CSV table of C-alpha atoms and ligand atoms in Angstrom, one decimal:
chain,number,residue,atom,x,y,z
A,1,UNK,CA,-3.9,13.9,-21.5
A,2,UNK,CA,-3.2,12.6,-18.0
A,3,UNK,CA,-3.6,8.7,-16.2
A,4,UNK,CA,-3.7,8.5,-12.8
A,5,UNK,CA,-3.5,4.8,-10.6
A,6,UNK,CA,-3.2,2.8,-7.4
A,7,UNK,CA,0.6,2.2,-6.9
A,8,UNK,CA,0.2,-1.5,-8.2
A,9,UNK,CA,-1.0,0.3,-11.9
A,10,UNK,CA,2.9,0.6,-12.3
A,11,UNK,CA,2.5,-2.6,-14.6
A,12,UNK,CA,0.2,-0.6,-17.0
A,13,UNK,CA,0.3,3.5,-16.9
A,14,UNK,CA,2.9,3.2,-19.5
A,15,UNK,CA,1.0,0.9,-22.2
A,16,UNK,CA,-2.3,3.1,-21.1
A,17,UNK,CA,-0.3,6.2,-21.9
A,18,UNK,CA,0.8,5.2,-25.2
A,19,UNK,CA,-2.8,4.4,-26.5
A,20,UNK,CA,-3.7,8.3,-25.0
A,21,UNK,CA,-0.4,9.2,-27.5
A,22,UNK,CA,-2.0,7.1,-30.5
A,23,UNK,CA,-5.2,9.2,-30.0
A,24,UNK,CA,-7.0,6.5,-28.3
A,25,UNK,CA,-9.8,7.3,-26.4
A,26,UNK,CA,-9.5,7.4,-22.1
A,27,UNK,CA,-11.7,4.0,-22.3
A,28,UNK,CA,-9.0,2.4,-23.9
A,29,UNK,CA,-6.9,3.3,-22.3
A,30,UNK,CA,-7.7,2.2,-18.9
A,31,UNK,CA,-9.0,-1.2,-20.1
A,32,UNK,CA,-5.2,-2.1,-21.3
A,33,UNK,CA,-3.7,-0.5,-18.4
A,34,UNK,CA,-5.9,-2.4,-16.1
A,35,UNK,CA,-5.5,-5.4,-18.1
A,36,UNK,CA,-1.8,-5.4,-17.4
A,37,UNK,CA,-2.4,-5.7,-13.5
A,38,UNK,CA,-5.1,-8.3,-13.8
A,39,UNK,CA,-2.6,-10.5,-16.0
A,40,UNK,CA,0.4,-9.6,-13.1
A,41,UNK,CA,0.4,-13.2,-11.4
A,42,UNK,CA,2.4,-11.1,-8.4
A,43,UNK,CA,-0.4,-9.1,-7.4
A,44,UNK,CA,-2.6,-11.1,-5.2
A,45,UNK,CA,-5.7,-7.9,-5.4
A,46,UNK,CA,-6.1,-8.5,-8.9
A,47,UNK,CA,-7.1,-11.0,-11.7
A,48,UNK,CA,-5.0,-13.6,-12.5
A,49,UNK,CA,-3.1,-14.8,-8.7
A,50,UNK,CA,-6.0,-13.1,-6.3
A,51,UNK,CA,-6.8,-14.2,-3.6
A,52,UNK,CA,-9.6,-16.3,-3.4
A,53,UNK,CA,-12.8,-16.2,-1.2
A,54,UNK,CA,-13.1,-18.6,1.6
A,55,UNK,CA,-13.5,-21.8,-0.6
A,56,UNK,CA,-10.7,-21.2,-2.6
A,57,UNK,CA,-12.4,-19.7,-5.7
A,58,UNK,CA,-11.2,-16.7,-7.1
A,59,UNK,CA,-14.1,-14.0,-7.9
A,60,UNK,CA,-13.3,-11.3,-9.9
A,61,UNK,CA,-15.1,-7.5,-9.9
A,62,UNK,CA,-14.3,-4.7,-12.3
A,63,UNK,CA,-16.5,-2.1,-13.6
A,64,UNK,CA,-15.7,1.0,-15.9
A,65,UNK,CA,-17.8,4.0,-16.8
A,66,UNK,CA,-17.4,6.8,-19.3
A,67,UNK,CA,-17.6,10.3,-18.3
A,68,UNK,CA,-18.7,11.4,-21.5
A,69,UNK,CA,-22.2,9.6,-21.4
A,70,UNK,CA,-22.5,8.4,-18.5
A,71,UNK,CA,-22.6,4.8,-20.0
A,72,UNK,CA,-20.9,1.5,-17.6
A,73,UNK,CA,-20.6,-1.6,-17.5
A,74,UNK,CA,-19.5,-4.3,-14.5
A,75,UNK,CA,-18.8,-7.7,-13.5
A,76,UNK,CA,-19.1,-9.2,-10.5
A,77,UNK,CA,-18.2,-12.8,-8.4
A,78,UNK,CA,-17.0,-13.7,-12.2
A,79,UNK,CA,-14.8,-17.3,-12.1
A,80,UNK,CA,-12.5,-18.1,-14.9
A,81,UNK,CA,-11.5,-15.3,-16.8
A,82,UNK,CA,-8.6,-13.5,-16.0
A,83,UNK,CA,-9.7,-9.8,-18.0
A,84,UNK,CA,-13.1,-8.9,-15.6
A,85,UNK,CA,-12.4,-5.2,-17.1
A,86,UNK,CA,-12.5,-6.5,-20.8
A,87,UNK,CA,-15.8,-8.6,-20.3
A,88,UNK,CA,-17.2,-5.3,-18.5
A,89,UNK,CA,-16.5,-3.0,-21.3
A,90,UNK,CA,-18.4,-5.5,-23.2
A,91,UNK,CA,-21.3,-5.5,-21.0
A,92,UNK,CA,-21.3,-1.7,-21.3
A,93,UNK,CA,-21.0,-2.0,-25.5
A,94,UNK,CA,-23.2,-5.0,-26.3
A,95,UNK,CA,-26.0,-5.4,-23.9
A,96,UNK,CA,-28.5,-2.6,-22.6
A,97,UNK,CA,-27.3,-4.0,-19.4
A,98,UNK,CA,-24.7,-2.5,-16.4
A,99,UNK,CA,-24.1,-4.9,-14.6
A,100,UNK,CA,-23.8,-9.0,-14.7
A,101,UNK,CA,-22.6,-11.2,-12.3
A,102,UNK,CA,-21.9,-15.6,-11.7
A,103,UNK,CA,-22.5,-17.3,-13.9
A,104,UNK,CA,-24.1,-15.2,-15.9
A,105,UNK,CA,-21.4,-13.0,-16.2
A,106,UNK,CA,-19.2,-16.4,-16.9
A,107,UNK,CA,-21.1,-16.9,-20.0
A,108,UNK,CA,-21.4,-13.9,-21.4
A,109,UNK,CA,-17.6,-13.5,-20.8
A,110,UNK,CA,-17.4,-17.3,-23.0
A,111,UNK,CA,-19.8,-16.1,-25.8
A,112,UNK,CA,-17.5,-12.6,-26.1
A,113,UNK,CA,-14.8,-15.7,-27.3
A,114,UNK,CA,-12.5,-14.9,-23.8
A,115,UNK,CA,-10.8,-18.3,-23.1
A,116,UNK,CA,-11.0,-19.5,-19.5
A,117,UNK,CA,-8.5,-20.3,-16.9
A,118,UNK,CA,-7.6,-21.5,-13.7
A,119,UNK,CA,-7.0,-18.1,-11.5
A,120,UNK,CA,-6.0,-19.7,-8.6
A,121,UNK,CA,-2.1,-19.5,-9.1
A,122,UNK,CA,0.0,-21.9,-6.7
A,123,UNK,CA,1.5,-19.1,-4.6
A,124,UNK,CA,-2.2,-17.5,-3.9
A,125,UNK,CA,-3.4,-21.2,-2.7
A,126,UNK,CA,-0.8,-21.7,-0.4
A,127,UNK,CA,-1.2,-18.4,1.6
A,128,UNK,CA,-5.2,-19.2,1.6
A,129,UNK,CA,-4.1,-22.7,2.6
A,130,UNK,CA,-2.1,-21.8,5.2
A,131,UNK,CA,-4.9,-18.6,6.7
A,132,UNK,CA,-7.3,-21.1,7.3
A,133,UNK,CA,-5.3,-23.7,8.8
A,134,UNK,CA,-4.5,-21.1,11.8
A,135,UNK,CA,-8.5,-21.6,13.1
A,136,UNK,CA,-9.2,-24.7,11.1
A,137,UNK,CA,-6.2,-27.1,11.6
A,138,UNK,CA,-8.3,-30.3,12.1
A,139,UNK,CA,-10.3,-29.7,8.9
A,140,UNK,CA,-10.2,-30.9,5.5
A,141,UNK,CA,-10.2,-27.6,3.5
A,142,UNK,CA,-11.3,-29.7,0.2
A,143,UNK,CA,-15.2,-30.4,2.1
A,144,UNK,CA,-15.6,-26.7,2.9
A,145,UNK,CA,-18.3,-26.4,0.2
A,146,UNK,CA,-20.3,-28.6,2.5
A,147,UNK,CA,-20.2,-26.7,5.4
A,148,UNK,CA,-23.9,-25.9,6.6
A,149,UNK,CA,-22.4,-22.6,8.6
A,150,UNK,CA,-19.5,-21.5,6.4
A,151,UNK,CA,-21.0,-17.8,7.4
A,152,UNK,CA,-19.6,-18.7,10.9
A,153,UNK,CA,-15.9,-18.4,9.8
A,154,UNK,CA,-16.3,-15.6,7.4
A,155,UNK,CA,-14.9,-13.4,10.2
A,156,UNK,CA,-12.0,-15.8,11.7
A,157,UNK,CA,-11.0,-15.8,8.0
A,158,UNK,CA,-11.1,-12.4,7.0
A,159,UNK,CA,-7.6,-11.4,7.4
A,160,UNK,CA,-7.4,-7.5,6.9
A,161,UNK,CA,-3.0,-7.9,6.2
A,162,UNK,CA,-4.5,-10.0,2.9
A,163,UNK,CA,-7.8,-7.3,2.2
A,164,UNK,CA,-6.2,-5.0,0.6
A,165,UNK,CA,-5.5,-4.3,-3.0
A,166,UNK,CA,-7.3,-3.6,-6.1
A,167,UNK,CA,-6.5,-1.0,-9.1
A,168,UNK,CA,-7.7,2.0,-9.9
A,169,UNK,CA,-7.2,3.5,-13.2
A,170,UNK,CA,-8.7,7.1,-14.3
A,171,UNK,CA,-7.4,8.4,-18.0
A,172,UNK,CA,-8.4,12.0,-19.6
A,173,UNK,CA,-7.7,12.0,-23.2
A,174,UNK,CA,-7.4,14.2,-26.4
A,175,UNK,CA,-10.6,15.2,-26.4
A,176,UNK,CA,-11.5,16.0,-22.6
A,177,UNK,CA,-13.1,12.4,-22.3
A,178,UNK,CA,-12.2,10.9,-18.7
A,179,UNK,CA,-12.9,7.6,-17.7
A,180,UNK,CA,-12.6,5.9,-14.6
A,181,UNK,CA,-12.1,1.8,-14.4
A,182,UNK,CA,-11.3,-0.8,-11.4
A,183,UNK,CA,-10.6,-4.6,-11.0
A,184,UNK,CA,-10.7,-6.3,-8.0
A,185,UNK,CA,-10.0,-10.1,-6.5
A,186,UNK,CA,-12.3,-8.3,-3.5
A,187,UNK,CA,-11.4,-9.3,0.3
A,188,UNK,CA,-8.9,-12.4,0.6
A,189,UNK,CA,-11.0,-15.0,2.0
A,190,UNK,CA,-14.2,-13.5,1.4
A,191,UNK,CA,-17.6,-15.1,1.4
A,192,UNK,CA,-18.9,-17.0,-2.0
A,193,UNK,CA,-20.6,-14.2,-3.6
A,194,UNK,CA,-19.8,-11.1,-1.9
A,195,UNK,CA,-19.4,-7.8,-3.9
A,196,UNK,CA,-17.1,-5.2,-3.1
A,197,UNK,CA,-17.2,-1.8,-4.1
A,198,UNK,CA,-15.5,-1.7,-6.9
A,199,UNK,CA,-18.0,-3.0,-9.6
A,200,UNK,CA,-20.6,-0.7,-8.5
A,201,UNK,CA,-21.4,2.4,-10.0
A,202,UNK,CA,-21.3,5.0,-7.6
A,203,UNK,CA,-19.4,3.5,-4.8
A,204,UNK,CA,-15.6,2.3,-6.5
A,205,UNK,CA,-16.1,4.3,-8.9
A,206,UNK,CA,-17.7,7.2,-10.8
A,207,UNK,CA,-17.2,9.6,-14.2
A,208,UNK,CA,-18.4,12.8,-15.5
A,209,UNK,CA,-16.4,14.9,-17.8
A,210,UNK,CA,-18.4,17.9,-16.5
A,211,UNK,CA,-16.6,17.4,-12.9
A,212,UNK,CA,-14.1,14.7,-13.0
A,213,UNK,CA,-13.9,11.1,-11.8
A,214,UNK,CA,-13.5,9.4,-8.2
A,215,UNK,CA,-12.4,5.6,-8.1
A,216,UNK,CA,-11.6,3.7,-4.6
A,217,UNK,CA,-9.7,0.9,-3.0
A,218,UNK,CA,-10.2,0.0,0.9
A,219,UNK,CA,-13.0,-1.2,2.4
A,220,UNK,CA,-15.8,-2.0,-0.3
A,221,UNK,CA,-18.6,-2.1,2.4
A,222,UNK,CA,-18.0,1.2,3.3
A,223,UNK,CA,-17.7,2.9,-0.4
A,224,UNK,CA,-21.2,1.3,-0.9
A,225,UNK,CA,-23.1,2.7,2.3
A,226,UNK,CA,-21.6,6.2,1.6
A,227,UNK,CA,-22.0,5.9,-2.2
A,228,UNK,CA,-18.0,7.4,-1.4
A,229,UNK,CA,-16.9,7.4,-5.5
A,230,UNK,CA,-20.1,9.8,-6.6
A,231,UNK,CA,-20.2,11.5,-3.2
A,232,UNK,CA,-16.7,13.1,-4.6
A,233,UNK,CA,-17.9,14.1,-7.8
A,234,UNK,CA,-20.8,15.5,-6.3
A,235,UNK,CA,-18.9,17.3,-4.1
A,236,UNK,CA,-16.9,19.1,-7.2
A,237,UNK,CA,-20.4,19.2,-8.7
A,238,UNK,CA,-21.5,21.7,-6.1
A,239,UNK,CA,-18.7,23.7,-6.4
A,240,UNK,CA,-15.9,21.9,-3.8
A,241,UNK,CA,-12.5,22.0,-5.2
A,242,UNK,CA,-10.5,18.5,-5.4
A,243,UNK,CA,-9.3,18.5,-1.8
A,244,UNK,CA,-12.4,19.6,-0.1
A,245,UNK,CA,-14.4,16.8,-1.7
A,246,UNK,CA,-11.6,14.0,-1.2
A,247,UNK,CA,-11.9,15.5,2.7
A,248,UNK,CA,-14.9,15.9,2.9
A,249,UNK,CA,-16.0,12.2,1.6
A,250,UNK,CA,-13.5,10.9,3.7
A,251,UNK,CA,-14.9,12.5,6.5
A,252,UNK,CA,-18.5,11.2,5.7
A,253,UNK,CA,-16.9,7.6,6.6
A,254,UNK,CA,-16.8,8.9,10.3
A,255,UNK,CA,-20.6,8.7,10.5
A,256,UNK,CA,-21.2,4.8,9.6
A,257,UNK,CA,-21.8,2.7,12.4
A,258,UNK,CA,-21.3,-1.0,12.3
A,259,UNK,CA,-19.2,-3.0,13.7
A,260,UNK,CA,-16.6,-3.2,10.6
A,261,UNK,CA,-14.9,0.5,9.8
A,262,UNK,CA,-11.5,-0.3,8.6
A,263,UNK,CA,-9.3,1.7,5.3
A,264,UNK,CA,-10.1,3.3,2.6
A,265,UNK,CA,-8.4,5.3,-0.2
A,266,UNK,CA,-9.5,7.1,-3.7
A,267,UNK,CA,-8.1,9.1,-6.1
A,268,UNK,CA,-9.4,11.7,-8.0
A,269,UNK,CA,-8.9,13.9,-11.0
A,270,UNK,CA,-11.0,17.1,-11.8
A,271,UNK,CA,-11.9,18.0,-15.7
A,272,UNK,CA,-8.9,20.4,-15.6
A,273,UNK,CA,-6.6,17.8,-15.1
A,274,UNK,CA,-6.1,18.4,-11.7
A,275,UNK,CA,-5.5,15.3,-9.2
A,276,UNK,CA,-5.2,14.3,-5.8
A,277,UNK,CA,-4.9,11.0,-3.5
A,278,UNK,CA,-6.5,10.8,-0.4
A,279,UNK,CA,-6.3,7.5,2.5
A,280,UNK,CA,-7.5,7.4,5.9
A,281,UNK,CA,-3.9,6.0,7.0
A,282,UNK,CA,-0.5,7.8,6.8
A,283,UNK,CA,1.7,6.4,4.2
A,284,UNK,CA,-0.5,5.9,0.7
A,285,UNK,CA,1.1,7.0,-2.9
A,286,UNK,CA,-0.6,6.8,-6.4
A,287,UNK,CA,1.0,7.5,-9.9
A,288,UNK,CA,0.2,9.4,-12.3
A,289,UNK,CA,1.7,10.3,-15.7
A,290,UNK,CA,0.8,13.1,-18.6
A,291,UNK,CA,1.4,13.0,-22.1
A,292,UNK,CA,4.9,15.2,-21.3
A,293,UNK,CA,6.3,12.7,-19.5
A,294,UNK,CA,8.4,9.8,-20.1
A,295,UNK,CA,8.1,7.7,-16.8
A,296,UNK,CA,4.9,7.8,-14.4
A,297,UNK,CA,5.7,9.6,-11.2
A,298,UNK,CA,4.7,8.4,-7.3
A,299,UNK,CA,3.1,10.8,-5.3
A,300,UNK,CA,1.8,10.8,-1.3
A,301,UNK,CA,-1.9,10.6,-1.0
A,302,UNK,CA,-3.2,13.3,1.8
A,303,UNK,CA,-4.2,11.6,4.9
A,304,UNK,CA,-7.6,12.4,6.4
A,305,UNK,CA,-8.0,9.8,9.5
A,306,UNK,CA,-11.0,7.7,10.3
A,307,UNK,CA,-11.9,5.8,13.1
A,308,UNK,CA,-10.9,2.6,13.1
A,309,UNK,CA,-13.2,-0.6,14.6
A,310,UNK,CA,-13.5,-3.8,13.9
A,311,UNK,CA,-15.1,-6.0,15.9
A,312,UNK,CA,-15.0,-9.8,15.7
A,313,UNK,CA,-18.3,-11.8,16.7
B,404,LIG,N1,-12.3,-2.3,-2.3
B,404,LIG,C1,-12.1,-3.7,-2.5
B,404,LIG,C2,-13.2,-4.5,-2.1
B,404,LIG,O1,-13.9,-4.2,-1.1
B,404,LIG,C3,-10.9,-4.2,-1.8
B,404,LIG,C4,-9.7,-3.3,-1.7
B,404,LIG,O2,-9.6,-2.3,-2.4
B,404,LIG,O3,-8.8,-3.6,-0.8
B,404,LIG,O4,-13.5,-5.5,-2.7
């Protein structure tokens, strides 16, 4: 039995953990440990207190997939509810769908009985507030859903000190099952609409008890161009061990072009238990706990650099 988590999972390994203890199954698991950080107000990456995109609306993304059948299920761009990971799960166990997003995803998340709320916490608003009012001092922030070129400040807006957050969970329980979950308030200042990588299959994140699971945070765009999440487990597919996949997918980063290569990070845990966490900057941890141990531990994720460049229009 083992959990493993972005730093900000503090808030949940524990109560994730002690489902793993009850014999709960890794699925479970990570949908109450990530339901803990969506329902942290402090973290401003996740759930309720994100961020919002560039009209102030706060979009929600979370996906989870079992590594036992392969089965998943995601959200994405969904407004007003607060557990994106609970309504996913559902998507996964009710519908023979994967993936719903907007309003869509909005009602199916009403007709599952989850009550909705405002996300948008006074804290998160007054950062957003204050972002925009650097480039767009003269405006009045309330008529930005009239603009006719709102893509025009997607860029002055996107403020990478803000980008960053999301959570990764990955559980293996009892039984061998491993699943890998992630919930995301995406990009601060986003546009209306845009999907990170962390709802999609194959890119955030990916599960296969045969191999192990991958699940990232960074830069969504790049996870989806490399497919980054299954690229891992491929790797350890075709006979890699942990470290040479994590490396190695890391490394396939170098090879986008664009104009927009920033961060990225993943964690990753092999069918033996085995785990690692890997960032292209110095200075990343992720925590993980096993079913010896009282208190999660931190540990430093191994570094493999990529090239930087970001280059505003
Ligand atoms: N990967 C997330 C996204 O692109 C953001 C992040 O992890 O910082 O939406």
């Amino acid at each position: 039995m083992i959990i493993i988590a972005s730093q900000n999972g503090y808030v949940g390994i524990e109560a994730a953990m002690d489902i793993l203890k009850q014999g709960g199954s890794a699925v479970d698991a990570v949908e109450a440990g990530i339901r803990c950080v969506e329902a942290n107000a402090d973290d401003h990456s996740v759930g309720y207190g994100g961020y919002p995109n560039l009209l102030g609306q706060v979009e929600l993304d979370a996906a989870l997939m079992n590594g036992r059948d392969l089965t998943s299920g995601a959200v994405g761009a969904l407004q007003g509810y607060k557990h994106p990971i609970s309504v996913a799960r559902q998507v996964m166990e009710k519908l023979p769908h994967v993936f719903l997003v907007g309003k869509g995803a909005a009602r199916f998340a009403a007709e599952m009985g989850h009550s909705s709320c405002d996300l948008l916490t006074g804290p998160a608003r007054e950062v957003w507030e204050q972002r925009l009012r650097v480039d767009m001092a003269a405006l009045d922030l309330t008529r930005l859903t009239e603009f006719p070129d709102l893509w025009r400040w997607v860029e002055i807006a996107t403020d990478p000190e803000h980008a960053a957050g999301t959570t990764n969970f990955i559980a293996q329980d009892m039984e061998g099952n491993i699943c890998a979950g992630v919930s995301t308030s995406g990009w601060a200042w986003k546009y209306p609409g845009r999907l990170g990588d962390s709802p999609i299959v194959g890119a955030g994140l990916y599960a296969d008890n045969r191999y192990g699971a991958a699940t990232c945070t960074g830069t969504g765009e790049m996870a989806i161009r490399a497919s980054t999440a299954h690229s891992i487990v491929f790797y350890m597919k075709m006979g890699l061990s942990l470290t040479e996949a994590g490396q190695r997918a890391m490394t396939d980063l170098n090879d986008l072009g664009g104009r927009y290569i920033s961060r990225m990070n993943f964690i990753v845990l092999d069918r033996e238990g085995n785990h690692a966490g890997f960032s292209s900057s110095e200075g990343g941890t992720y925590i993980y706990m096993t079913g010896i141990m009282d208190t999660p531990e931190e540990k430093s994720r191994l570094c493999v650099p990529v090239k930087e460049r970001w280059e505003r229009g």
